[in-house]
């Protein structure tokens, strides 16, 4: 990575990368101990790093256009919190984290719901583990990266994003049980099925994401308590229909039906019936729109536009209130579907969306 040489005047010891992700299906199920099915994007965050002998970290980011230095004697805020949080989480877990100089660049769009934050944490974590020769098995890494984001940066998120960035495999989606943290790599070779995944960044401004996320999470926990289960993962539809509070009932119905849609999607993919997951994607979107109430006009318009352009299924991906939509389309129909979405946006006077085709890529790795 040439930027490291420019910033530090030397070659790095190594270069590491970790991808952004999209979630194929399973939204707001992770913190309910349920199931998710993300895959890694080809877009990724790259970290070039060298070890230094002092317990001090210097980090430059091309996207932040800034170089910062910290030693953990004071709390780091801003984008540096995601990096300092990883050092902190590793130390909390008892590891001797090596001091380092890092240069970071990324082609994951920031703040678009494609998890540039997890890509950053996962790339830095992978680099520091390798640089220090730390004994940290891959299956334990997502929890540490999540702690960096939750406890150090102060952003509440589930375990999905970091698991996807660290554990995904090319050509596969990652079936993750968020209770046991067991994973299974599910073949998701869309090209072999004559299909493509079109992702549309709606460019919708995120509105009240953090407070709405906290509210959904709290309602799910209340519903689980009312049903006397450990988490909504343990509830059934008939239990949910007995909930007295109508808002709890709708929120819980989303979680319970969404978990089932993940299981159904996994089963279809195991059988190679890729096209047939389309209706499950569209049903997931309807559930997020009507029961969980986390969509906004831009994402609803993108889904409707994609479906009217011939997509087999389409849904919002990510936490909601903006972000991206993904659509399953014929491989030769990506331009047509993208154009249909763009014209639906133009009709509504929305900012033009940004479509791209995503092929499931690998998880975090040394380059
Ligand atoms: P998302 O994860 O969906 O992209 P977030 O709001 O969770 O959105 O994370 C975006 C934040 O992560 C940015 O505002 C920035 O603080 C940090 N970030 C991500 N990638 C980089 C990067 N390459 N350089 C600096 N900061 C980054
Ligand atoms: Mg994020």
CSV table of N, CA and C in Angstrom, one decimal, residues 216 246-247 249-251 253-254 282-295 300 304:
chain,number,residue,atom,x,y,z
A,216,UNK,N,-36.2,-0.2,19.5
A,216,UNK,CA,-36.6,-1.6,19.0
A,216,UNK,C,-36.1,-2.6,19.9
A,246,UNK,N,-50.0,-4.1,21.6
A,246,UNK,CA,-50.0,-4.3,20.1
A,246,UNK,C,-48.7,-3.9,19.5
A,247,UNK,N,-47.9,-3.0,20.0
A,247,UNK,CA,-46.6,-2.7,19.5
A,247,UNK,C,-45.7,-3.8,19.7
A,249,UNK,N,-46.5,-6.8,20.1
A,249,UNK,CA,-46.9,-7.9,19.3
A,249,UNK,C,-46.4,-7.8,17.8
A,250,UNK,N,-46.4,-6.6,17.3
A,250,UNK,CA,-45.9,-6.4,15.9
A,250,UNK,C,-44.4,-6.6,15.8
A,251,UNK,N,-43.7,-6.0,16.8
A,251,UNK,CA,-42.2,-6.1,16.8
A,251,UNK,C,-41.8,-7.6,16.9
A,253,UNK,N,-43.5,-10.2,16.3
A,253,UNK,CA,-43.9,-11.0,15.1
A,253,UNK,C,-42.9,-10.9,14.0
A,254,UNK,N,-42.3,-9.7,13.8
A,254,UNK,CA,-41.2,-9.5,12.8
A,254,UNK,C,-40.1,-10.4,13.2
A,282,UNK,N,-38.6,-10.5,-0.2
A,282,UNK,CA,-39.7,-9.5,-0.3
A,282,UNK,C,-40.6,-9.5,0.9
A,283,UNK,N,-40.8,-10.7,1.5
A,283,UNK,CA,-41.6,-10.8,2.7
A,283,UNK,C,-40.9,-10.2,3.9
A,284,UNK,N,-39.6,-10.4,3.9
A,284,UNK,CA,-38.8,-9.8,4.9
A,284,UNK,C,-38.9,-8.2,4.9
A,285,UNK,N,-38.9,-7.7,3.7
A,285,UNK,CA,-39.1,-6.2,3.6
A,285,UNK,C,-40.4,-5.8,4.1
A,286,UNK,N,-41.5,-6.5,3.7
A,286,UNK,CA,-42.8,-6.1,4.2
A,286,UNK,C,-42.9,-6.2,5.7
A,287,UNK,N,-42.2,-7.2,6.3
A,287,UNK,CA,-42.2,-7.3,7.8
A,287,UNK,C,-41.5,-6.1,8.4
A,288,UNK,N,-40.4,-5.7,7.8
A,288,UNK,CA,-39.7,-4.6,8.4
A,288,UNK,C,-40.4,-3.3,8.2
A,289,UNK,N,-41.2,-3.2,7.1
A,289,UNK,CA,-42.0,-2.0,6.8
A,289,UNK,C,-43.2,-1.9,7.8
A,290,UNK,N,-43.9,-3.0,7.9
A,290,UNK,CA,-45.2,-3.0,8.5
A,290,UNK,C,-45.2,-3.3,10.0
A,291,UNK,N,-44.4,-4.3,10.3
A,291,UNK,CA,-44.4,-4.8,11.7
A,291,UNK,C,-43.2,-4.1,12.5
A,292,UNK,N,-42.1,-4.0,11.9
A,292,UNK,CA,-40.9,-3.5,12.7
A,292,UNK,C,-40.8,-2.0,12.5
A,293,UNK,N,-41.4,-1.5,11.4
A,293,UNK,CA,-41.4,0.0,11.1
A,293,UNK,C,-40.1,0.6,11.2
A,294,UNK,N,-39.2,0.1,10.3
A,294,UNK,CA,-37.8,0.6,10.3
A,294,UNK,C,-37.4,1.1,8.9
A,295,UNK,N,-38.4,1.1,8.0
A,295,UNK,CA,-38.1,1.6,6.6
A,295,UNK,C,-38.4,3.0,6.5
A,300,UNK,N,-38.4,2.0,0.6
A,300,UNK,CA,-39.7,1.3,0.1
A,300,UNK,C,-39.8,1.5,-1.4
A,304,UNK,N,-39.9,-1.3,-4.3
A,304,UNK,CA,-41.0,-1.4,-5.3
A,304,UNK,C,-40.4,-1.2,-6.7
